[in-house]
Short mmCIF file of C-alpha atoms and ligand atoms in Angstrom, two decimals:
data_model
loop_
_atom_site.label_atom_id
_atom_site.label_comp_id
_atom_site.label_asym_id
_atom_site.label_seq_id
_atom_site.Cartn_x
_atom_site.Cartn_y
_atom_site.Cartn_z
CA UNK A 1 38.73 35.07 103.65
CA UNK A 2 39.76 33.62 106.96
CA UNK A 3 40.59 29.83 107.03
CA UNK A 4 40.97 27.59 110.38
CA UNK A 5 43.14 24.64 110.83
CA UNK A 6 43.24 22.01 113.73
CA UNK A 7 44.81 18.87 114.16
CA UNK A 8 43.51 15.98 116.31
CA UNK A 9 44.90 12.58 117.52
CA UNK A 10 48.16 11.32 118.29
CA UNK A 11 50.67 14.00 117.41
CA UNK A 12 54.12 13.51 115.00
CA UNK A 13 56.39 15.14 113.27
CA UNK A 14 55.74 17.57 110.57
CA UNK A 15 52.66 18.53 111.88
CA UNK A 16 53.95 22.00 112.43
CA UNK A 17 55.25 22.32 108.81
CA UNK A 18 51.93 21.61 107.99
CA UNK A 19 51.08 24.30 109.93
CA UNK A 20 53.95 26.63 108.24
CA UNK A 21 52.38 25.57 104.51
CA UNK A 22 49.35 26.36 105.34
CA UNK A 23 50.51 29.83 106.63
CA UNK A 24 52.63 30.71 103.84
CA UNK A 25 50.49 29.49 101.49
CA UNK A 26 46.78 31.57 103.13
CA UNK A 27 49.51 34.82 103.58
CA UNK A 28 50.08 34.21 100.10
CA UNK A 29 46.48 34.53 99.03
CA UNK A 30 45.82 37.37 101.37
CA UNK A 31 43.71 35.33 103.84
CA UNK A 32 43.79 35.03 107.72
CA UNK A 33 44.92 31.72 109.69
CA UNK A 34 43.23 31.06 112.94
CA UNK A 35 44.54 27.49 114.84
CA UNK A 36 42.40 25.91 117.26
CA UNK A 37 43.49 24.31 119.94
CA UNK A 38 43.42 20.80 121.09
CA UNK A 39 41.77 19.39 118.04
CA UNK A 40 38.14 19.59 117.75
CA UNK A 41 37.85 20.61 121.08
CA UNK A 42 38.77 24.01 120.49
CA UNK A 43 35.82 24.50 118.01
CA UNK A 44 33.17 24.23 120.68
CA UNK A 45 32.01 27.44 122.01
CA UNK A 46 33.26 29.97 122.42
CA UNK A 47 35.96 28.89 120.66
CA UNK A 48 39.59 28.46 121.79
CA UNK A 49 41.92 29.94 118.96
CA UNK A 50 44.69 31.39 118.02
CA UNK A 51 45.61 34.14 115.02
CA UNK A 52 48.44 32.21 112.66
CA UNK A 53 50.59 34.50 111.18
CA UNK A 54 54.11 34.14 109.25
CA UNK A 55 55.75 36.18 112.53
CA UNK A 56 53.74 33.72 115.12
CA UNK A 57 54.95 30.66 112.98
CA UNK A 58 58.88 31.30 112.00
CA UNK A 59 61.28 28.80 112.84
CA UNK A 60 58.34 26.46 113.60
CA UNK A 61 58.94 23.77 110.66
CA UNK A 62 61.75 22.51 112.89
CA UNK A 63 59.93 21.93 115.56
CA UNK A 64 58.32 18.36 116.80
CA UNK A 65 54.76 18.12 118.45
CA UNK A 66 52.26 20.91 117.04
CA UNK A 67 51.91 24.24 118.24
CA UNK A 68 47.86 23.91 118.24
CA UNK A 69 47.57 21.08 121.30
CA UNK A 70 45.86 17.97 120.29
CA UNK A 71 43.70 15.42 121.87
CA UNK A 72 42.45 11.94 121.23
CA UNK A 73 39.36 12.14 123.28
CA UNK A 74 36.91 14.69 124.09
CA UNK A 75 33.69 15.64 123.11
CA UNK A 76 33.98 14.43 119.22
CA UNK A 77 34.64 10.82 119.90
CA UNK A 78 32.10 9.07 117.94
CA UNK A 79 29.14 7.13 119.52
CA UNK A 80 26.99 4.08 118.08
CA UNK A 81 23.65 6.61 117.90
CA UNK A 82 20.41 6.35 115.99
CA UNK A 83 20.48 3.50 113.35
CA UNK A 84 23.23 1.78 114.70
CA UNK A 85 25.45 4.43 112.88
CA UNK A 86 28.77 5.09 114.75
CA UNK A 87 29.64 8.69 114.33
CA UNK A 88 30.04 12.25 116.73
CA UNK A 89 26.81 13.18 118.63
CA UNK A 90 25.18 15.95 115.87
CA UNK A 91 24.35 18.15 118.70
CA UNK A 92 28.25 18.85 119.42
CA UNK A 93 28.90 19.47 115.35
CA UNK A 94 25.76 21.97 115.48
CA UNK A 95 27.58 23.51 118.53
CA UNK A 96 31.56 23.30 116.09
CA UNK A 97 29.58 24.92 113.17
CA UNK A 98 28.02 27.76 115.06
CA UNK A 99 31.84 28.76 116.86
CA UNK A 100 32.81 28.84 112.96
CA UNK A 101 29.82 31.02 111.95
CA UNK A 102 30.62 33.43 114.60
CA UNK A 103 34.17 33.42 113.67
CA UNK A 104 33.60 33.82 109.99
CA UNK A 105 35.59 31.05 109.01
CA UNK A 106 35.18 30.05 105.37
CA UNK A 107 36.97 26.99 105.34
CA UNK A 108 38.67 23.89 107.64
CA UNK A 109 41.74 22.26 107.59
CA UNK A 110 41.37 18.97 109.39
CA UNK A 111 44.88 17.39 109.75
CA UNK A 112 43.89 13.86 111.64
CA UNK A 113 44.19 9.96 110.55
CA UNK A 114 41.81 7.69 109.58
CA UNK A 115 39.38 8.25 112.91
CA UNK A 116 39.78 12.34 112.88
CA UNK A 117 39.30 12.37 109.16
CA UNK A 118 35.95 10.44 109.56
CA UNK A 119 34.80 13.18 111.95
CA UNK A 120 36.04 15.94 109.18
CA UNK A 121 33.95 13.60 106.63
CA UNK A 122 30.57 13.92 109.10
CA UNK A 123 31.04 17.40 109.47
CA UNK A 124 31.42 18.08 105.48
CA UNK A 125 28.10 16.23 105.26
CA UNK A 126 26.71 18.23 107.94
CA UNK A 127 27.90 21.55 106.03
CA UNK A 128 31.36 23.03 106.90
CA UNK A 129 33.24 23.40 104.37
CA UNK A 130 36.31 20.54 105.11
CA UNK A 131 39.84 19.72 103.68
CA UNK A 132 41.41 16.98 104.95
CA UNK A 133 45.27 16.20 105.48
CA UNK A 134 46.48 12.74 105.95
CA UNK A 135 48.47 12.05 109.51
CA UNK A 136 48.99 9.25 110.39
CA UNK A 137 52.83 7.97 112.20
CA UNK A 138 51.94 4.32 111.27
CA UNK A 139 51.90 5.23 107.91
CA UNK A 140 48.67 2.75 106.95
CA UNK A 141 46.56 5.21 105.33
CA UNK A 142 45.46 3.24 102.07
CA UNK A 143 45.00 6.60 100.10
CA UNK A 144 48.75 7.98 100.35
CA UNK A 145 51.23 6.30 99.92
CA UNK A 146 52.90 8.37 102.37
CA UNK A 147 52.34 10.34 105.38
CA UNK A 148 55.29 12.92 107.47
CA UNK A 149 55.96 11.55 110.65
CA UNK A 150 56.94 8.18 109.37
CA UNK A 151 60.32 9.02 108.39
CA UNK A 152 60.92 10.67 111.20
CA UNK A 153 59.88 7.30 113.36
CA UNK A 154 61.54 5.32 111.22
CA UNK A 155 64.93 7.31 111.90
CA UNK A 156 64.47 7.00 115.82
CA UNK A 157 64.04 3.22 115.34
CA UNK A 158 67.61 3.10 113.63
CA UNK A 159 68.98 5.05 116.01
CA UNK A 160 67.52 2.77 118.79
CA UNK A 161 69.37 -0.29 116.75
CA UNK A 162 72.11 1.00 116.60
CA UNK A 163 72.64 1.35 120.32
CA UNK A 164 71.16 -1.63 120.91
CA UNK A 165 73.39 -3.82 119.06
CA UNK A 166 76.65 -2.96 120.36
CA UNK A 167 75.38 -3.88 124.21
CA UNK A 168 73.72 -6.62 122.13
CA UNK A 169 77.19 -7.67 120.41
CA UNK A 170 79.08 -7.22 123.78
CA UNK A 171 77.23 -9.64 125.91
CA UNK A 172 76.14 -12.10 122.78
CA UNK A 173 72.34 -11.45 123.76
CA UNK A 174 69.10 -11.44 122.49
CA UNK A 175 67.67 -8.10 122.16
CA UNK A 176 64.01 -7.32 121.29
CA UNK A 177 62.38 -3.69 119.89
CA UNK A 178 59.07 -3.29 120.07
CA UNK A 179 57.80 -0.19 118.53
CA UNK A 180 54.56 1.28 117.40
CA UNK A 181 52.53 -0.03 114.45
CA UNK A 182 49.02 -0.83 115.27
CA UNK A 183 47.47 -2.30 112.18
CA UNK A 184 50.24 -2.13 109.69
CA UNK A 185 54.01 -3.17 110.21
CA UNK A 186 55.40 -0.15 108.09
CA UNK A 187 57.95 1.39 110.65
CA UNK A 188 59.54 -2.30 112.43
CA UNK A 189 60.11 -3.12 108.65
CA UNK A 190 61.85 -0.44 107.52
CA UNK A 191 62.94 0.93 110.86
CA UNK A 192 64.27 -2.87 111.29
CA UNK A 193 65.36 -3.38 107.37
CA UNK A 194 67.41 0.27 108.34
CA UNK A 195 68.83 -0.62 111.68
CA UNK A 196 70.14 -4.34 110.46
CA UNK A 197 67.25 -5.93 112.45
CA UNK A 198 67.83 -9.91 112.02
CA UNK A 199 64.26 -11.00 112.41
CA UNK A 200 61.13 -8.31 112.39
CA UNK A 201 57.58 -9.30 113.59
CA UNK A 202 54.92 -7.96 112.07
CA UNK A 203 50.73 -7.71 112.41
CA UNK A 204 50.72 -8.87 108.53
CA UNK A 205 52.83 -11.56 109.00
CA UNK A 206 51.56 -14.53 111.38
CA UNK A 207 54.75 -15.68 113.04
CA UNK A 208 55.66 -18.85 115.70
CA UNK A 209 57.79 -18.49 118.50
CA UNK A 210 59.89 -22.33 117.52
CA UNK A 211 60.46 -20.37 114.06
CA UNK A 212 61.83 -17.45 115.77
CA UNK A 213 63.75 -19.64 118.05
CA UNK A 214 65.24 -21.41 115.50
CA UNK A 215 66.47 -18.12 113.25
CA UNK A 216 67.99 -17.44 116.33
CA UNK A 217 69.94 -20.53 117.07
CA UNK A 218 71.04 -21.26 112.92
CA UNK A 219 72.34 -17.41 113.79
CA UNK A 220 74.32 -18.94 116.77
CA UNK A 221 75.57 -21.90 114.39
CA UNK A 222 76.66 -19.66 112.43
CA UNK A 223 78.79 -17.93 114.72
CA UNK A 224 76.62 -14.97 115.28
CA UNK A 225 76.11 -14.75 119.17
CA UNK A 226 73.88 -11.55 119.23
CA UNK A 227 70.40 -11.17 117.61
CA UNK A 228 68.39 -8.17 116.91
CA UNK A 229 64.55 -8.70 117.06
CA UNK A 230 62.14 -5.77 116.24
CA UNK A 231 58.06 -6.50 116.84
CA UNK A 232 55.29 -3.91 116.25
CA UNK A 233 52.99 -3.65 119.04
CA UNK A 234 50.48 -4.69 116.87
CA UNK A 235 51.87 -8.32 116.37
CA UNK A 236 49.42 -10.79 117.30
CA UNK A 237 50.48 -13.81 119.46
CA UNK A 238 49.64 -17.49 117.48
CA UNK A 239 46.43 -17.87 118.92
CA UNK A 240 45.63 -14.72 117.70
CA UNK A 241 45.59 -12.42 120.57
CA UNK A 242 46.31 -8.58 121.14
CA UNK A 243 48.24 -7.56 123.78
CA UNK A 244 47.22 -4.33 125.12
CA UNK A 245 48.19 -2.09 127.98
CA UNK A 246 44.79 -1.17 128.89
CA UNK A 247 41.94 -1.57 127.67
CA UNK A 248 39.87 1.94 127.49
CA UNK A 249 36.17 0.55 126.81
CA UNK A 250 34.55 2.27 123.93
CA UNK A 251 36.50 5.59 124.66
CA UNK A 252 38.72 5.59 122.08
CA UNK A 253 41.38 3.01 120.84
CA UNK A 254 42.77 0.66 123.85
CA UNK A 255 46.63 0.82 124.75
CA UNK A 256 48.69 -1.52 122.72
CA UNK A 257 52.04 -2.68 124.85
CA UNK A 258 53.47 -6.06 126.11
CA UNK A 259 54.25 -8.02 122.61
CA UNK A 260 58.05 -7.19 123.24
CA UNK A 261 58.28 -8.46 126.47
CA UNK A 262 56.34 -11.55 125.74
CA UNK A 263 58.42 -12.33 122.58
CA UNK A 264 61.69 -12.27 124.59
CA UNK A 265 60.51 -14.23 127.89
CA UNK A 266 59.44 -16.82 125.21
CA UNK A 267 63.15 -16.38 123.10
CA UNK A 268 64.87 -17.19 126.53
CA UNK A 269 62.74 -20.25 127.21
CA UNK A 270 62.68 -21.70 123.58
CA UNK A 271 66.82 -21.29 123.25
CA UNK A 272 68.16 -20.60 126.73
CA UNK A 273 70.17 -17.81 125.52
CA UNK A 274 69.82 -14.55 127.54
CA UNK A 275 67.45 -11.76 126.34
CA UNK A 276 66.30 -8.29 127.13
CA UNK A 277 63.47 -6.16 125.80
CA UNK A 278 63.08 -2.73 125.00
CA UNK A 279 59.78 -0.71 123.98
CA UNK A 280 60.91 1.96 121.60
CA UNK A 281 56.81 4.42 122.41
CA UNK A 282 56.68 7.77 122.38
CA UNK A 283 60.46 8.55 121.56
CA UNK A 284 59.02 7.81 118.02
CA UNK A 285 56.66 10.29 117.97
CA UNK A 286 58.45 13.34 119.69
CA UNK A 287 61.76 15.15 118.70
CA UNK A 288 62.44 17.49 115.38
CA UNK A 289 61.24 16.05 112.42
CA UNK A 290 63.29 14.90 109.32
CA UNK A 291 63.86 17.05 105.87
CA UNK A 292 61.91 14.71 104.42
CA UNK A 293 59.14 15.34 106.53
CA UNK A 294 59.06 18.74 106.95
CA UNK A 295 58.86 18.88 103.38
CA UNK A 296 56.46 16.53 103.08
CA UNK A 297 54.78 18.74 105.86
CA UNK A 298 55.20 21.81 104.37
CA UNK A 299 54.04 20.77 100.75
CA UNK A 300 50.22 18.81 102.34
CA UNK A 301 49.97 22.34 103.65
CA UNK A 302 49.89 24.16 100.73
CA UNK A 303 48.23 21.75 98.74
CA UNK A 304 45.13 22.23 101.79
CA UNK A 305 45.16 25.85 100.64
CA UNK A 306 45.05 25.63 97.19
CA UNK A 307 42.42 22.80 97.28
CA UNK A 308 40.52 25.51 99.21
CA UNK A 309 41.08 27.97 96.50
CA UNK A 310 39.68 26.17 94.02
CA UNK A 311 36.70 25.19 96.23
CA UNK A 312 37.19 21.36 96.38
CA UNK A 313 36.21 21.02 99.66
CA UNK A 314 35.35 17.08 101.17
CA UNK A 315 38.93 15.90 99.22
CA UNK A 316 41.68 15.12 101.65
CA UNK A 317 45.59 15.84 100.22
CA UNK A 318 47.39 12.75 99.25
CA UNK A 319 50.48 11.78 97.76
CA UNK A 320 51.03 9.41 95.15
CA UNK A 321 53.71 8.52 92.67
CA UNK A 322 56.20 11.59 93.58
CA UNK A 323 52.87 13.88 93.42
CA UNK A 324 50.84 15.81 96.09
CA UNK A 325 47.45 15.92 94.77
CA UNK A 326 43.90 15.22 96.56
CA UNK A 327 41.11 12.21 96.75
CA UNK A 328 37.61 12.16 98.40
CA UNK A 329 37.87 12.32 101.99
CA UNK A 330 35.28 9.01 102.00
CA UNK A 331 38.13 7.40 99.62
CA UNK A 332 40.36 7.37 102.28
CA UNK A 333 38.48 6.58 105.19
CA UNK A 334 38.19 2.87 107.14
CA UNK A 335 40.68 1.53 104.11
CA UNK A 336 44.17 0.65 105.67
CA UNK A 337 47.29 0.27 103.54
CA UNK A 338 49.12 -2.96 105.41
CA UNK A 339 52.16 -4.41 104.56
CA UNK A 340 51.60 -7.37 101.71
CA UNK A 341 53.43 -10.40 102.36
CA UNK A 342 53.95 -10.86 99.47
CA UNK A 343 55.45 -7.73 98.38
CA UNK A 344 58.94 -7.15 96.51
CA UNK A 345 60.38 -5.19 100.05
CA UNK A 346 59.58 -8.37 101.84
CA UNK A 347 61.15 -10.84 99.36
CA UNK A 348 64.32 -8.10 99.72
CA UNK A 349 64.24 -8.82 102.89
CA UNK A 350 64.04 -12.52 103.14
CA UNK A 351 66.41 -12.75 100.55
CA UNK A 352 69.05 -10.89 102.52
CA UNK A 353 68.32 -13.25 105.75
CA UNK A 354 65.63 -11.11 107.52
CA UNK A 355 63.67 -13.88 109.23
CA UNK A 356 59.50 -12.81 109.81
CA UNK A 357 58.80 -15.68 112.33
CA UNK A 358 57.11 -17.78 109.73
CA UNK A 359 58.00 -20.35 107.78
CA UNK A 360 58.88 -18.60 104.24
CA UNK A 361 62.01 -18.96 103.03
CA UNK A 362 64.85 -16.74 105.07
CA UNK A 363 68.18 -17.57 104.29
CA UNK A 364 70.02 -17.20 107.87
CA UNK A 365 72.77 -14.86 107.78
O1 F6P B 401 48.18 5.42 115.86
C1 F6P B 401 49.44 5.95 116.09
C2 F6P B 401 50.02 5.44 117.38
O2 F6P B 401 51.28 6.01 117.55
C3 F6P B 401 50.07 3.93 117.49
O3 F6P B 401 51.16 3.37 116.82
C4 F6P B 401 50.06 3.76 118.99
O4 F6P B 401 49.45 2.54 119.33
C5 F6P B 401 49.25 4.88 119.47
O5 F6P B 401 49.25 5.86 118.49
C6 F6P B 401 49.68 5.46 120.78
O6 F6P B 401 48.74 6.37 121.20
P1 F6P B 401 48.84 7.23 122.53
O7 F6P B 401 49.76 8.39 122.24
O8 F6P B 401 47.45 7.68 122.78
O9 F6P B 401 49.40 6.36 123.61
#
């Protein structure tokens, strides 16, 4: 048999010890690997592929970004069509499914989040025969409880901290992170929890700059001159609002950017003490990725293969309670796993004098 696999969206780490599990694993079973490139663009015809082999992928686990090419945009964005239903125009998945035909591919990986694996989910219904892996950096995917790439962010967000609070320390300022975390505040709460982060701003948590303001200044009472703020770019201002860095009009998902800036101008006004901000972007995303990951990588690879093996196509690979296992691609579509307020990690963290912005109960260290 000859398998394909292509990823699509934002890139992360691991995605290439995906790659390497699904490799080993197909080699394993005596079948053929063929990548193609730049998501599902390179499933329109003719085709644009490449043979996966275990000589064309050694030493490759290590590596961050994905040997394949991906895209966000293209010709499998989906479109608000007949019947108000949002999906890819059928005539481009008539045109995916007859490269496949040609190339005799039995099976296809689709490693994408929660948008790519909703065009893996149309083209199952429309006939190919579809695994899906979870991706997602963010980590918000309701139906793992974990995705690689997150670790791997997470780890570059300490590392940021750490640099940033000895400049912080030396100059008793105000410094503010903002890093990436659309919908769900996973990675500035345990990137900040990590990194010693003294208040963390999150989409799930409404927060007010006077609250912030006044963490800040109990810190200064206290004798603690420098502050460490993290925000995801997702935050929402208190009326609500989104900042975004452009705004892309129906052609995908518009540019988040701006909530770090805006959180330190108002810091500066609100206690005169001086402030700086810092956006963390794509330094999360690139670089090699963590053990963790690559295992993590590695193991949603060869869990792709063997749910081919046994035929169960439509399931997307998932991990829960220490397993890798699989659940119905439509399980895990359109339902995001957010951060609960109410959760043990963020009671940890209040009790230890992590301030969210709001007014729940932070003890100020
Ligand atoms: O969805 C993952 C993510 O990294 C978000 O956190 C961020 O908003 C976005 O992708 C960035 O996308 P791009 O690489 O297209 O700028």
């Amino acid at each position: 048999m000859r398998i394909g696999i292509l990823n699509s969206g934002g890139d992360c780490p691991g995605l290439n010890a995906v790659i390497h599990g699904v490799v080993g694993a197909a080699h394993h079973q005596g079948w053929e690997v063929v990548g193609f490139r730049d998501g599902f663009e390179g499933l329109l015809p003719p085709g644009d592929s490449m043979v996966l082999n275990p000589e064309r992928t050694v030493g490759i686990m290590k590596l961050g970004g994905t040997i394949l090419g991906t895209t966000n945009k293209g010709h499998f964005v989906a479109k608000v069509g007949e019947g108000n239903v949002s999906e890819v125009p059928r005539e481009i998945v008539e045109r995916a499914k007859t490269t496949l035909h040609h190339m005799e591919i039995g099976a296809l990986i689709v490693v994408g989040g929660d948008g790519s694996l909703t065009t893996a989910l149309q083209l199952y219904r429309m006939g190919i025969p579809v695994i899906g892996v979870p991706k997602t950096i963010d980590n918000d995917l309701q139906a793992t409880a974990m995705t690689f790439g997150f670790d791997s962010a997470v780890h570059s967000v300490v590392d940021a901290l750490d640099r940033l609070h000895t400049t912080a320390e030396s100059h008793k300022r105000v410094i503010v992170l903002e890093v990436m975390g659309r919908h769900a505040g996973w990675i500035a709460l345990y990137g900040g929890m990590a990194g010693g982060a003294d208040v963390i701003l999150l989409p799930e948590i409404g927060f007010s700059m006077p609250l912030v303001a006044e963490a800040i200044k109990r810190r200064d009472a206290r004798g603690h001159h420098s502050t460490l703020v993290v925000v995801a770019e997702g935050a929402r201002l208190e009326s609500g609002e989104l900042l975004k860095r452009q705004n892309i009009g129906g052609k995908g998902e518009d540019r988040l950017g701006g909530i770090g800036e805006y959180v330190a101008s108002q810091i500066e006004k609100f206690t005169g003490k001086e402030t700086r901000s810092c956006t963390l972007g794509h330094l999360q995303r690139g670089g090699a990725p963590t053990a963790l990951d690559r295992i993590l990588g590695v193991r949603f690879g060869a869990m792709a293969v063997h749910l081919i093996s046994q035929g169960k196509f439509g399931r997307m690979v998932s991990y829960q309670q220490y397993q890798v296992g699989d659940v119905a691609i439509e399980e895990a579509v359109n339902q995001l796993r957010l951060v609960d307020p109410q959760s043990e990690i963020i009671r940890a963290a209040r009790s230890v004098g992590i301030s969210f912005g709001d007014d729940g109960a932070a003890k100020a260290r």
